[in-house]
Structure formats: structure tokens, C-alpha cells
Amino acid sequence: MANTKTEQLKRVLKPVHLWAIAVGLVISGEYFGWNFGWKVSGTIGFLIATVIITVMYITFIFSYTELTAAIPHAGGAFAYAYRAMGPFGGLIAGYATLIDFLFATPAIAIALGTYLNFLWPVIPPLYSALFFNVVFIVINYLGVKESAMFSVFVTVLAVAELLLFMGIVSPHFKMSNFMSHPMPFGWSGVFAALPYAVWFYLAIEGVAMVAEEVKEPKKNIPKGYISALGTLIILAFGVMILTGGITDWHKLSDVSDPLPEAIRFALGNQSSLTRIFAGIGLFGLIASFHGTILASSRQVFAMARSGYMPRFLSRLSHRFKTPHWALVAGGLISFIALFTGKADQIVYISVMGAVLMYMLSMVSLFILRKKEAGLERPFRAPVYPLFPAIALIICAVTFFAMIWFYPVLALGFFAGMAVVIAIFMLMGKHKIKIIDDVLLETAEVITSAAR
């Protein structure tokens, strides 16, 4: 089989970088977005939803790590689904992953603008969001090692600030506040809240997008994933429970800056700590914003390199070896979303893409265990097949709940998918053999074995 040499990314990342990228990708989910779940479920209803989603992520990450370590490809789920299910599987997984990261970026940008507006009301949130888009596209352009070191710095600050937040508000926690109207919509509210609970962990899978830039990926990727997930579980439950007991939770259920607002209720409007916290809180949002731009650009790069998107998007900067055109393309989509969507709607669309991608990844894991039994698997999913089965079932329930409770947005999601599939078929891409060194490896191994 002919093998066309494609451009390669530099392997420079270590476990600490992966921990920082993974936690940094997600940590804005602790700062905002999850609180929208209170609107549809109440505090206890949302707590139950979060426990369910936490179980999903534990089983998912331990299963997904098998795929990432065995197939260290910048396309992530796109690559796994392609190898397991062929061109259409890869297309749908790629579409879902792009929606996940490309819409997470403007959602976080809105929160960044809101936090700045909290500090300086004269600065319009939209202008701030647009400004941050430009700045962090430039930072990512300058090189992955440099951007990863930046991730370590801002992620450590963001984690420290969340621990500080818990320390500040815990003396003001009242169980009576947390237990007020705990499940106003009953069990249906729990299902409606599942997408917002996903926001606590959404994008941790983005580490897969930098797999081709990791030193000794088969050893270091599991370390990065597992340490990051443990960190995020502690932060998610601590922030959610303590925030729910500060005041009437209804007052915090529809804002994009719930943590500064919680401190304001706890300490008063005149407290200097309120403004200081909001200022430091920008680091948590910046960490995730930076990470989602990094991950989305690698997804665009990988799909373009494989012929699923215009080929020029896979070009690398000669000086920095970063996918500059992919970064620009992601920035344009973020700009459009900022002008057309509301924060909770953008969060929902991002989550829908993520959950579909999780489902396809677990299906790919099952198929590849049979289809490529001889594939080297440095990390194997524990308690197989139970862990991936649990993750798949919870994902399927969550996906159905999103369609049931938010049909109009779901219709838009599927309409976009239909357009992508139609273009894919009209261009005859499903008949063309993929040109990608990493994805071709499997086909070459299978061909050699057949001979």
C-alpha cells in the first residue's frame, strides 16, 4: 500500500503538561455553566445528576484512555471511529468532536466577558470575548510547548483559587439554603439536568488531541488523564455543594458568574475579596479557553490532514510547527457563535456534541477489541466490558434526555450533521482512501497479516 508522508507535530509534552491541559480544558466548568442545571432540577436533583455523570466520566475516561494510548492520534475519537467503523463512523465522530470544542470556546469566552464586566462594568462582555479569542489564537500559534507551559501556570492558579473559594464560603454555608426546594421538578428534573452536569467534566477528553505531541504517549497519557479526573471530581462536588448553601440558590441559577456572586452574598458588596476573587477567577476561565482553542485546532488539523476538511487547514507554521490555519478557522466559528447564541444554548450544543462523541468512542472500543485484537494496548480498560458498557448506557440516556427536553436545539444539531453528511457524499469522500500516516498503520498491519 502506498503511504503518503504527512506533516508531523513535535513530541514535547510530559505528564505534568497533560494534567494541566486536561484540568485546564475543564476547569471553567467549575466556574460557570453547571449552575444552569439548578433551573431545571433544584440542588438535590442536580446533585443526583452530577453523581450519575461522575460515574459516567470515571468509566468513560478509564475506557477512553485505552484508545488514546493505543492510537495516539491528533484526531482523537475521529481516528478511533474511523479505524473501527470506516469513513462514516469517522465523519460523525469528527463532527461531534468539532461541535464539542468549537462551541465550548465561545461559551467560555462569554463567561470571561461577564467576569470582566463584573469587575469593570464599562467593558461590554461581547468585546471582551472577541478580544480573548484573538489573543489566545496568537498564543497557541507560538508553539505547543510554550502554550502547555502557560497551561500549567494558569491551571495551578485556577485550582488554587477554587480551593480558596471553598475556604472563603464554607463558614457561610447553610444546609437550609441547600435543602430549600431541593427537587422542584422531581425525577424529570434530574434527567433534564444531566447535560449541565456534563459541563463539570466536558473537554477532559481533549488531551487526545495533543496525543501526537506527547513524549512516550503510551506511558504518559494514562497518567495525565487519571490525575486530572481525580482533581476535577474533588473540585466539582466541593464548588457545587458549598455554592448551593450560601443563599437562595434560585438567585445563582441563571448567571454566568456564580462564584463571584456567591462570595458577594457571603461577604457583602463592599468586601474587597469579592472583586479580588472575580479578578483571579479569570485564570480558571483562561485556562479552559486556552485549552479548548488548542484542542479544537488539533481536531480541525487532523480531519483536514485526513481529507475530511479542506487540505490547507492541515498546514503547519514553518517556524512554530503549529496548525495556524486550523486555529484561524476555529476562531471564525467562535466569533459567529458569540454574535448569535446565548450562553446556556451554546453550552447545550457543546455538550450534545461531546456526549455523541463519547458514545461513538465506546462503540469503537468494543469493535476494535474484536477487529484489532492484536493492537498493542499499553493501557487496558479495567473491568472490561463493564466499564465501557456503563459509560455507553449513561451517555445514551443523557443524549436521549437532551433530545427530549431541548428538541429545537437538537434539531439544529442534527440538521448540521445532515448537511455535513450530504456534502461528504456529494464530494465522494466516502469512496476515497484516507491519506494519513497514523490511520494507515492499521490497514498496513492487516494487509501484511493477510499475506
GROMACS .gro file of N, CA, C and O in nm, residues 49-153:
model
  420
   49ALA      N    1  -2.792   1.419   3.956
   49ALA     CA    2  -2.747   1.420   3.816
   49ALA      C    3  -2.594   1.420   3.809
   49ALA      O    4  -2.535   1.352   3.724
   50THR      N    5  -2.530   1.495   3.896
   50THR     CA    6  -2.384   1.505   3.895
   50THR      C    7  -2.320   1.373   3.936
   50THR      O    8  -2.216   1.333   3.881
   51VAL      N    9  -2.380   1.303   4.034
   51VAL     CA   10  -2.328   1.171   4.073
   51VAL      C   11  -2.334   1.075   3.954
   51VAL      O   12  -2.239   1.002   3.925
   52ILE      N   13  -2.446   1.077   3.882
   52ILE     CA   14  -2.462   0.989   3.765
   52ILE      C   15  -2.356   1.021   3.659
   52ILE      O   16  -2.291   0.931   3.605
   53ILE      N   17  -2.339   1.149   3.632
   53ILE     CA   18  -2.243   1.189   3.529
   53ILE      C   19  -2.100   1.163   3.573
   53ILE      O   20  -2.013   1.129   3.492
   54THR      N   21  -2.072   1.175   3.704
   54THR     CA   22  -1.938   1.144   3.753
   54THR      C   23  -1.906   0.997   3.732
   54THR      O   24  -1.794   0.962   3.690
   55VAL      N   25  -2.003   0.909   3.758
   55VAL     CA   26  -1.984   0.766   3.730
   55VAL      C   27  -1.958   0.745   3.582
   55VAL      O   28  -1.870   0.667   3.542
   56MET      N   29  -2.032   0.819   3.499
   56MET     CA   30  -2.011   0.807   3.355
   56MET      C   31  -1.869   0.846   3.317
   56MET      O   32  -1.803   0.776   3.238
   57TYR      N   33  -1.819   0.956   3.372
   57TYR     CA   34  -1.686   1.001   3.335
   57TYR      C   35  -1.576   0.910   3.389
   57TYR      O   36  -1.473   0.889   3.322
   58ILE      N   37  -1.595   0.855   3.508
   58ILE     CA   38  -1.494   0.762   3.561
   58ILE      C   39  -1.482   0.641   3.469
   58ILE      O   40  -1.372   0.602   3.428
   59THR      N   41  -1.596   0.583   3.433
   59THR     CA   42  -1.593   0.465   3.347
   59THR      C   43  -1.549   0.502   3.204
   59THR      O   44  -1.477   0.425   3.139
   60PHE      N   45  -1.590   0.618   3.159
   60PHE     CA   46  -1.553   0.662   3.024
   60PHE      C   47  -1.403   0.688   3.012
   60PHE      O   48  -1.338   0.639   2.919
   61ILE      N   49  -1.347   0.764   3.105
   61ILE     CA   50  -1.205   0.800   3.094
   61ILE      C   51  -1.116   0.678   3.104
   61ILE      O   52  -1.018   0.664   3.030
   62PHE      N   53  -1.148   0.584   3.194
   62PHE     CA   54  -1.067   0.463   3.204
   62PHE      C   55  -1.076   0.380   3.075
   62PHE      O   56  -0.983   0.308   3.040
   63SER      N   57  -1.188   0.390   3.005
   63SER     CA   58  -1.204   0.318   2.879
   63SER      C   59  -1.142   0.396   2.763
   63SER      O   60  -1.073   0.338   2.677
   64TYR      N   61  -1.165   0.526   2.761
   64TYR     CA   62  -1.113   0.612   2.654
   64TYR      C   63  -0.961   0.615   2.653
   64TYR      O   64  -0.898   0.626   2.548
   65THR      N   65  -0.901   0.604   2.772
   65THR     CA   66  -0.755   0.605   2.782
   65THR      C   67  -0.694   0.488   2.707
   65THR      O   68  -0.585   0.500   2.651
   66GLU      N   69  -0.764   0.375   2.703
   66GLU     CA   70  -0.715   0.262   2.624
   66GLU      C   71  -0.700   0.301   2.477
   66GLU      O   72  -0.599   0.271   2.413
   67LEU      N   73  -0.800   0.371   2.425
   67LEU     CA   74  -0.796   0.414   2.285
   67LEU      C   75  -0.686   0.517   2.262
   67LEU      O   76  -0.611   0.510   2.164
   68THR      N   77  -0.677   0.615   2.351
   68THR     CA   78  -0.581   0.724   2.333
   68THR      C   79  -0.437   0.673   2.339
   68THR      O   80  -0.352   0.716   2.262
   69ALA      N   81  -0.409   0.581   2.433
   69ALA     CA   82  -0.274   0.528   2.447
   69ALA      C   83  -0.238   0.433   2.333
   69ALA      O   84  -0.123   0.429   2.287
   70ALA      N   85  -0.336   0.359   2.283
   70ALA     CA   86  -0.310   0.264   2.175
   70ALA      C   87  -0.301   0.333   2.039
   70ALA      O   88  -0.227   0.289   1.951
   71ILE      N   89  -0.379   0.441   2.021
   71ILE     CA   90  -0.383   0.512   1.893
   71ILE      C   91  -0.360   0.661   1.920
   71ILE      O   92  -0.454   0.741   1.922
   72PRO      N   93  -0.237   0.701   1.947
   72PRO     CA   94  -0.209   0.842   1.979
   72PRO      C   95  -0.216   0.930   1.855
   72PRO      O   96  -0.116   0.956   1.788
   73HIS      N   97  -0.335   0.975   1.824
   73HIS     CA   98  -0.362   1.050   1.701
   73HIS      C   99  -0.431   1.180   1.736
   73HIS      O  100  -0.518   1.185   1.824
   74ALA      N  101  -0.395   1.288   1.667
   74ALA     CA  102  -0.450   1.420   1.698
   74ALA      C  103  -0.601   1.428   1.674
   74ALA      O  104  -0.667   1.518   1.725
   75GLY      N  105  -0.655   1.335   1.597
   75GLY     CA  106  -0.799   1.336   1.570
   75GLY      C  107  -0.884   1.280   1.681
   75GLY      O  108  -1.007   1.293   1.678
   76GLY      N  109  -0.822   1.214   1.780
   76GLY     CA  110  -0.900   1.159   1.891
   76GLY      C  111  -1.008   1.064   1.845
   76GLY      O  112  -0.982   0.969   1.771
   77ALA      N  113  -1.132   1.089   1.888
   77ALA     CA  114  -1.243   1.000   1.858
   77ALA      C  115  -1.264   0.982   1.708
   77ALA      O  116  -1.311   0.877   1.663
   78PHE      N  117  -1.232   1.083   1.629
   78PHE     CA  118  -1.241   1.072   1.484
   78PHE      C  119  -1.154   0.956   1.435
   78PHE      O  120  -1.197   0.874   1.352
   79ALA      N  121  -1.031   0.947   1.486
   79ALA     CA  122  -0.940   0.840   1.444
   79ALA      C  123  -0.989   0.704   1.490
   79ALA      O  124  -0.984   0.606   1.416
   80TYR      N  125  -1.037   0.695   1.615
   80TYR     CA  126  -1.082   0.567   1.668
   80TYR      C  127  -1.203   0.517   1.591
   80TYR      O  128  -1.212   0.398   1.557
   81ALA      N  129  -1.298   0.607   1.565
   81ALA     CA  130  -1.419   0.567   1.494
   81ALA      C  131  -1.389   0.529   1.349
   81ALA      O  132  -1.451   0.437   1.295
   82TYR      N  133  -1.292   0.598   1.288
   82TYR     CA  134  -1.255   0.563   1.151
   82TYR      C  135  -1.198   0.422   1.145
   82TYR      O  136  -1.234   0.342   1.059
   83ARG      N  137  -1.107   0.392   1.237
   83ARG     CA  138  -1.046   0.260   1.238
   83ARG      C  139  -1.148   0.152   1.273
   83ARG      O  140  -1.137   0.038   1.227
   84ALA      N  141  -1.247   0.186   1.354
   84ALA     CA  142  -1.345   0.086   1.396
   84ALA      C  143  -1.460   0.072   1.297
   84ALA      O  144  -1.505  -0.039   1.268
   85MET      N  145  -1.509   0.184   1.243
   85MET     CA  146  -1.634   0.182   1.166
   85MET      C  147  -1.622   0.237   1.025
   85MET      O  148  -1.721   0.243   0.952
   86GLY      N  149  -1.503   0.281   0.986
   86GLY     CA  150  -1.486   0.328   0.850
   86GLY      C  151  -1.517   0.476   0.832
   86GLY      O  152  -1.533   0.551   0.930
   87PRO      N  153  -1.528   0.522   0.706
   87PRO     CA  154  -1.540   0.665   0.676
   87PRO      C  155  -1.658   0.734   0.743
   87PRO      O  156  -1.643   0.846   0.793
   88PHE      N  157  -1.777   0.671   0.743
   88PHE     CA  158  -1.892   0.739   0.801
   88PHE      C  159  -1.883   0.747   0.954
   88PHE      O  160  -1.923   0.847   1.014
   89GLY      N  161  -1.830   0.642   1.015
   89GLY     CA  162  -1.808   0.647   1.159
   89GLY      C  163  -1.712   0.759   1.196
   89GLY      O  164  -1.736   0.835   1.291
   90GLY      N  165  -1.604   0.771   1.117
   90GLY     CA  166  -1.509   0.878   1.142
   90GLY      C  167  -1.569   1.015   1.121
   90GLY      O  168  -1.545   1.108   1.199
   91LEU      N  169  -1.652   1.027   1.018
   91LEU     CA  170  -1.715   1.156   0.989
   91LEU      C  171  -1.805   1.202   1.103
   91LEU      O  172  -1.796   1.316   1.149
   92ILE      N  173  -1.893   1.113   1.151
   92ILE     CA  174  -1.986   1.152   1.257
   92ILE      C  175  -1.912   1.181   1.387
   92ILE      O  176  -1.942   1.279   1.457
   93ALA      N  177  -1.813   1.099   1.421
   93ALA     CA  178  -1.734   1.125   1.542
   93ALA      C  179  -1.657   1.256   1.529
   93ALA      O  180  -1.646   1.333   1.626
   94GLY      N  181  -1.603   1.283   1.410
   94GLY     CA  182  -1.533   1.409   1.389
   94GLY      C  183  -1.624   1.529   1.401
   94GLY      O  184  -1.588   1.631   1.461
   95TYR      N  185  -1.744   1.518   1.343
   95TYR     CA  186  -1.842   1.626   1.353
   95TYR      C  187  -1.877   1.652   1.500
   95TYR      O  188  -1.879   1.768   1.546
   96ALA      N  189  -1.904   1.544   1.574
   96ALA     CA  190  -1.941   1.559   1.715
   96ALA      C  191  -1.830   1.624   1.796
   96ALA      O  192  -1.855   1.710   1.881
   97THR      N  193  -1.706   1.583   1.769
   97THR     CA  194  -1.593   1.638   1.843
   97THR      C  195  -1.572   1.786   1.811
   97THR      O  196  -1.542   1.867   1.899
   98LEU      N  197  -1.587   1.820   1.684
   98LEU     CA  198  -1.575   1.961   1.645
   98LEU      C  199  -1.681   2.046   1.715
   98LEU      O  200  -1.651   2.155   1.765
   99ILE      N  201  -1.805   1.998   1.718
   99ILE     CA  202  -1.912   2.071   1.786
   99ILE      C  203  -1.879   2.088   1.934
   99ILE      O  204  -1.896   2.195   1.993
  100ASP      N  205  -1.828   1.980   1.995
  100ASP     CA  206  -1.790   1.982   2.136
  100ASP      C  207  -1.694   2.099   2.163
  100ASP      O  208  -1.723   2.188   2.246
  101PHE      N  209  -1.582   2.103   2.095
  101PHE     CA  210  -1.478   2.200   2.127
  101PHE      C  211  -1.502   2.337   2.066
  101PHE      O  212  -1.472   2.440   2.129
  102LEU      N  213  -1.553   2.340   1.944
  102LEU     CA  214  -1.573   2.470   1.880
  102LEU      C  215  -1.680   2.552   1.949
  102LEU      O  216  -1.675   2.676   1.948
  103PHE      N  217  -1.780   2.486   2.012
  103PHE     CA  218  -1.883   2.562   2.083
  103PHE      C  219  -1.848   2.583   2.230
  103PHE      O  220  -1.901   2.675   2.293
  104ALA      N  221  -1.763   2.499   2.285
  104ALA     CA  222  -1.717   2.524   2.422
  104ALA      C  223  -1.637   2.654   2.427
  104ALA      O  224  -1.645   2.729   2.525
  105THR      N  225  -1.562   2.683   2.320
  105THR     CA  226  -1.478   2.803   2.319
  105THR      C  227  -1.559   2.932   2.332
  105THR      O  228  -1.529   3.014   2.421
  106PRO      N  229  -1.663   2.957   2.252
  106PRO     CA  230  -1.740   3.081   2.271
  106PRO      C  231  -1.818   3.083   2.403
  106PRO      O  232  -1.839   3.191   2.459
  107ALA      N  233  -1.861   2.965   2.452
  107ALA     CA  234  -1.930   2.963   2.581
  107ALA      C  235  -1.839   3.016   2.691
  107ALA      O  236  -1.880   3.096   2.777
  108ILE      N  237  -1.714   2.971   2.690
  108ILE     CA  238  -1.618   3.018   2.790
  108ILE      C  239  -1.585   3.165   2.767
  108ILE      O  240  -1.566   3.242   2.863
  109ALA      N  241  -1.578   3.205   2.641
  109ALA     CA  242  -1.550   3.346   2.610
  109ALA      C  243  -1.658   3.437   2.668
  109ALA      O  244  -1.629   3.546   2.718
  110ILE      N  245  -1.784   3.393   2.662
  110ILE     CA  246  -1.894   3.472   2.719
  110ILE      C  247  -1.873   3.488   2.869
  110ILE      O  248  -1.892   3.596   2.926
  111ALA      N  249  -1.835   3.377   2.936
  111ALA     CA  250  -1.811   3.385   3.081
  111ALA      C  251  -1.695   3.478   3.113
  111ALA      O  252  -1.699   3.555   3.209
  112LEU      N  253  -1.589   3.472   3.031
  112LEU     CA  254  -1.476   3.564   3.051
  112LEU      C  255  -1.523   3.709   3.041
  112LEU      O  256  -1.486   3.794   3.124
  113GLY      N  257  -1.604   3.738   2.940
  113GLY     CA  258  -1.656   3.874   2.925
  113GLY      C  259  -1.743   3.915   3.042
  113GLY      O  260  -1.737   4.031   3.087
  114THR      N  261  -1.821   3.820   3.095
  114THR     CA  262  -1.909   3.851   3.209
  114THR      C  263  -1.828   3.879   3.335
  114THR      O  264  -1.860   3.969   3.412
  115TYR      N  265  -1.722   3.800   3.356
  115TYR     CA  266  -1.636   3.823   3.473
  115TYR      C  267  -1.570   3.960   3.465
  115TYR      O  268  -1.561   4.033   3.565
  116LEU      N  269  -1.519   3.996   3.347
  116LEU     CA  270  -1.458   4.128   3.331
  116LEU      C  271  -1.561   4.239   3.353
  116LEU      O  272  -1.530   4.342   3.413
  117ASN      N  273  -1.682   4.217   3.304
  117ASN     CA  274  -1.788   4.315   3.322
  117ASN      C  275  -1.825   4.330   3.469
  117ASN      O  276  -1.860   4.440   3.515
  118PHE      N  277  -1.815   4.221   3.545
  118PHE     CA  278  -1.839   4.226   3.690
  118PHE      C  279  -1.736   4.317   3.756
  118PHE      O  280  -1.768   4.394   3.848
  119LEU      N  281  -1.611   4.310   3.708
  119LEU     CA  282  -1.505   4.392   3.765
  119LEU      C  283  -1.509   4.536   3.715
  119LEU      O  284  -1.493   4.630   3.792
  120TRP      N  285  -1.531   4.551   3.584
  120TRP     CA  286  -1.534   4.683   3.521
  120TRP      C  287  -1.657   4.692   3.432
  120TRP      O  288  -1.652   4.655   3.313
  121PRO      N  289  -1.769   4.739   3.486
  121PRO     CA  290  -1.895   4.740   3.411
  121PRO      C  291  -1.891   4.817   3.280
  121PRO      O  292  -1.978   4.796   3.194
  122VAL      N  293  -1.792   4.904   3.260
  122VAL     CA  294  -1.787   4.981   3.136
  122VAL      C  295  -1.741   4.896   3.017
  122VAL      O  296  -1.756   4.937   2.902
  123ILE      N  297  -1.684   4.777   3.045
  123ILE     CA  298  -1.635   4.692   2.935
  123ILE      C  299  -1.746   4.597   2.893
  123ILE      O  300  -1.787   4.511   2.970
  124PRO      N  301  -1.797   4.609   2.771
  124PRO     CA  302  -1.904   4.520   2.724
  124PRO      C  303  -1.854   4.375   2.717
  124PRO      O  304  -1.743   4.350   2.667
  125PRO      N  305  -1.931   4.279   2.767
  125PRO     CA  306  -1.888   4.139   2.765
  125PRO      C  307  -1.852   4.087   2.626
  125PRO      O  308  -1.755   4.012   2.610
  126LEU      N  309  -1.927   4.127   2.524
  126LEU     CA  310  -1.902   4.076   2.390
  126LEU      C  311  -1.765   4.120   2.339
  126LEU      O  312  -1.691   4.040   2.281
  127TYR      N  313  -1.730   4.245   2.362
  127TYR     CA  314  -1.600   4.294   2.314
  127TYR      C  315  -1.485   4.219   2.383
  127TYR      O  316  -1.384   4.187   2.320
  128SER      N  317  -1.502   4.192   2.513
  128SER     CA  318  -1.400   4.116   2.585
  128SER      C  319  -1.385   3.977   2.527
  128SER      O  320  -1.274   3.926   2.509
  129ALA      N  321  -1.499   3.913   2.498
  129ALA     CA  322  -1.496   3.777   2.443
  129ALA      C  323  -1.422   3.774   2.309
  129ALA      O  324  -1.340   3.684   2.284
  130LEU      N  325  -1.449   3.871   2.224
  130LEU     CA  326  -1.382   3.877   2.094
  130LEU      C  327  -1.232   3.901   2.111
  130LEU      O  328  -1.149   3.841   2.041
  131PHE      N  329  -1.197   3.988   2.205
  131PHE     CA  330  -1.056   4.017   2.231
  131PHE      C  331  -0.981   3.892   2.276
  131PHE      O  332  -0.872   3.863   2.226
  132PHE      N  333  -1.039   3.817   2.369
  132PHE     CA  334  -0.973   3.696   2.418
  132PHE      C  335  -0.956   3.594   2.306
  132PHE      O  336  -0.856   3.520   2.303
  133ASN      N  337  -1.050   3.585   2.215
  133ASN     CA  338  -1.037   3.494   2.102
  133ASN      C  339  -0.910   3.523   2.024
  133ASN      O  340  -0.832   3.432   1.993
  134VAL      N  341  -0.889   3.649   1.992
  134VAL     CA  342  -0.772   3.687   1.912
  134VAL      C  343  -0.642   3.659   1.988
  134VAL      O  344  -0.547   3.600   1.935
  135VAL      N  345  -0.637   3.700   2.115
  135VAL     CA  346  -0.515   3.685   2.194
  135VAL      C  347  -0.473   3.539   2.206
  135VAL      O  348  -0.355   3.504   2.188
  136PHE      N  349  -0.570   3.451   2.231
  136PHE     CA  350  -0.531   3.311   2.255
  136PHE      C  351  -0.511   3.231   2.128
  136PHE      O  352  -0.445   3.127   2.131
  137ILE      N  353  -0.562   3.278   2.019
  137ILE     CA  354  -0.522   3.219   1.891
  137ILE      C  355  -0.373   3.247   1.867
  137ILE      O  356  -0.298   3.159   1.825
  138VAL      N  357  -0.330   3.368   1.898
  138VAL     CA  358  -0.189   3.404   1.882
  138VAL      C  359  -0.101   3.323   1.975
  138VAL      O  360   0.004   3.270   1.935
  139ILE      N  361  -0.142   3.306   2.101
  139ILE     CA  362  -0.063   3.228   2.197
  139ILE      C  363  -0.047   3.085   2.149
  139ILE      O  364   0.062   3.027   2.157
  140ASN      N  365  -0.156   3.025   2.100
  140ASN     CA  366  -0.148   2.888   2.051
  140ASN      C  367  -0.062   2.877   1.926
  140ASN      O  368   0.001   2.774   1.901
  141TYR      N  369  -0.061   2.982   1.847
  141TYR     CA  370   0.020   2.983   1.726
  141TYR      C  371   0.170   2.976   1.758
  141TYR      O  372   0.249   2.919   1.682
  142LEU      N  373   0.210   3.029   1.873
  142LEU     CA  374   0.352   3.042   1.906
  142LEU      C  375   0.420   2.911   1.941
  142LEU      O  376   0.542   2.906   1.955
  143GLY      N  377   0.343   2.800   1.958
  143GLY     CA  378   0.406   2.671   1.982
  143GLY      C  379   0.338   2.595   2.094
  143GLY      O  380   0.296   2.655   2.194
  144VAL      N  381   0.329   2.461   2.080
  144VAL     CA  382   0.256   2.382   2.178
  144VAL      C  383   0.328   2.374   2.312
  144VAL      O  384   0.266   2.372   2.418
  145LYS      N  385   0.463   2.367   2.311
  145LYS     CA  386   0.533   2.360   2.439
  145LYS      C  387   0.515   2.488   2.517
  145LYS      O  388   0.490   2.487   2.638
  146GLU      N  389   0.525   2.602   2.446
  146GLU     CA  390   0.505   2.730   2.513
  146GLU      C  391   0.361   2.744   2.565
  146GLU      O  392   0.340   2.790   2.677
  147SER      N  393   0.264   2.701   2.485
  147SER     CA  394   0.125   2.711   2.530
  147SER      C  395   0.098   2.613   2.642
  147SER      O  396   0.016   2.639   2.731
  148ALA      N  397   0.165   2.495   2.643
  148ALA     CA  398   0.147   2.399   2.750
  148ALA      C  399   0.204   2.452   2.882
  148ALA      O  400   0.146   2.432   2.989
  149MET      N  401   0.319   2.519   2.875
  149MET     CA  402   0.375   2.580   2.997
  149MET      C  403   0.281   2.686   3.051
  149MET      O  404   0.263   2.701   3.172
  150PHE      N  405   0.219   2.762   2.961
  150PHE     CA  406   0.119   2.860   3.003
  150PHE      C  407   0.002   2.789   3.070
  150PHE      O  408  -0.052   2.836   3.172
  151SER      N  409  -0.037   2.671   3.017
  151SER     CA  410  -0.147   2.594   3.076
  151SER      C  411  -0.114   2.553   3.218
  151SER      O  412  -0.199   2.558   3.307
  152VAL      N  413   0.010   2.507   3.240
  152VAL     CA  414   0.050   2.468   3.376
  152VAL      C  415   0.034   2.586   3.471
  152VAL      O  416  -0.023   2.572   3.581
  153PHE      N  417   0.081   2.702   3.431
  153PHE     CA  418   0.077   2.821   3.516
  153PHE      C  419  -0.066   2.860   3.552
  153PHE      O  420  -0.101   2.873   3.670
   0.00000   0.00000   0.00000
